[in-house]
Amino acid sequence: MERTFIAVKPDGVQRGLCGEIIKRFERRGFRLVAAKLMRASEEHMKTHYADLKAAPFYAGLCQYMSSGPVFAMVWEGRRVVKLARMMLGETDPAESKPGSVRGDLCVDIGRNVIHGSDTVENAKREIQLWFKADEMLDYASCAQAWLSE
Ligand code: IDP
Ligand code: MG
């Protein structure tokens, strides 16, 4: 079973979108294994976005991400990394289809309300960065038998 790291960014938390976003992942059939509201430091965000170090928006991005509470989550399910990215939409809300989180809930690439890991490998790295092993819960979901054949 695959896991991915999803975070409601500070703009999403401030705009009251945590519930809306959780709802979408729950009803798709994914299982929440960890969640916490936290204020990330700029250092933490620099590590998280290390691959974007050379981007012109890197400094502003790390400031924005540490400017208020982030709702960090780990979701589990079959092909969850890829399916979650589809649910997020494109990085730029203007390119995101209606029905996606970014296509429905935001307008600006610099305030695009949600983060989701882009590969299984990055998901592992990000989950380790944001959560300790004992913050993730293993439990059986009663829906599991009805989600896949
Ligand atoms: P992703 O979040 O869809 O994976 P990335 O390319 O990994 O997109 O970029 C990380 C984040 O950096 C984006 O979600 C967005 O918040 C921000 N970002 C990306 N491109 C731009 C830009 O051109 N201007 C401002 N912010 C950007
Ligand atoms: Mg990315």
mmCIF file with all atom_site columns, C-alpha atoms in Angstrom, residues 4 11 21 32 51 61 72 82 87 96 105-106 133-134:
data_model
loop_
_atom_site.group_PDB
_atom_site.id
_atom_site.type_symbol
_atom_site.label_atom_id
_atom_site.label_alt_id
_atom_site.label_comp_id
_atom_site.label_asym_id
_atom_site.label_entity_id
_atom_site.label_seq_id
_atom_site.pdbx_PDB_ins_code
_atom_site.Cartn_x
_atom_site.Cartn_y
_atom_site.Cartn_z
_atom_site.occupancy
_atom_site.B_iso_or_equiv
_atom_site.pdbx_formal_charge
_atom_site.auth_seq_id
_atom_site.auth_comp_id
_atom_site.auth_asym_id
_atom_site.auth_atom_id
_atom_site.pdbx_PDB_model_num
ATOM 1  C CA . THR A 1 4   ? 1.783   10.224 0.182   1.00 0.00 ? 4   THR A CA 1
ATOM 2  C CA . ASP A 1 11  ? -3.533  30.165 2.661   1.00 0.00 ? 11  ASP A CA 1
ATOM 3  C CA . ILE A 1 21  ? -9.718  18.988 1.326   1.00 0.00 ? 21  ILE A CA 1
ATOM 4  C CA . LEU A 1 32  ? -5.689  9.018  6.857   1.00 0.00 ? 32  LEU A CA 1
ATOM 5  C CA . ASP A 1 51  ? 14.953  20.764 -5.234  1.00 0.00 ? 51  ASP A CA 1
ATOM 6  C CA . LEU A 1 61  ? 7.806   30.270 -1.349  1.00 0.00 ? 61  LEU A CA 1
ATOM 7  C CA . ALA A 1 72  ? 0.195   18.222 7.341   1.00 0.00 ? 72  ALA A CA 1
ATOM 8  C CA . LYS A 1 82  ? -0.437  9.597  -8.628  1.00 0.00 ? 82  LYS A CA 1
ATOM 9  C CA . MET A 1 87  ? -6.873  15.496 -7.439  1.00 0.00 ? 87  MET A CA 1
ATOM 10 C CA . SER A 1 96  ? -6.083  23.186 -13.369 1.00 0.00 ? 96  SER A CA 1
ATOM 11 C CA . LEU A 1 105 ? -10.449 26.532 -4.733  1.00 0.00 ? 105 LEU A CA 1
ATOM 12 C CA . CYS A 1 106 ? -7.762  29.000 -5.846  1.00 0.00 ? 106 CYS A CA 1
ATOM 13 C CA . ALA A 1 133 ? 7.273   7.036  12.960  1.00 0.00 ? 133 ALA A CA 1
ATOM 14 C CA . ASP A 1 134 ? 5.125   7.025  16.125  1.00 0.00 ? 134 ASP A CA 1
#
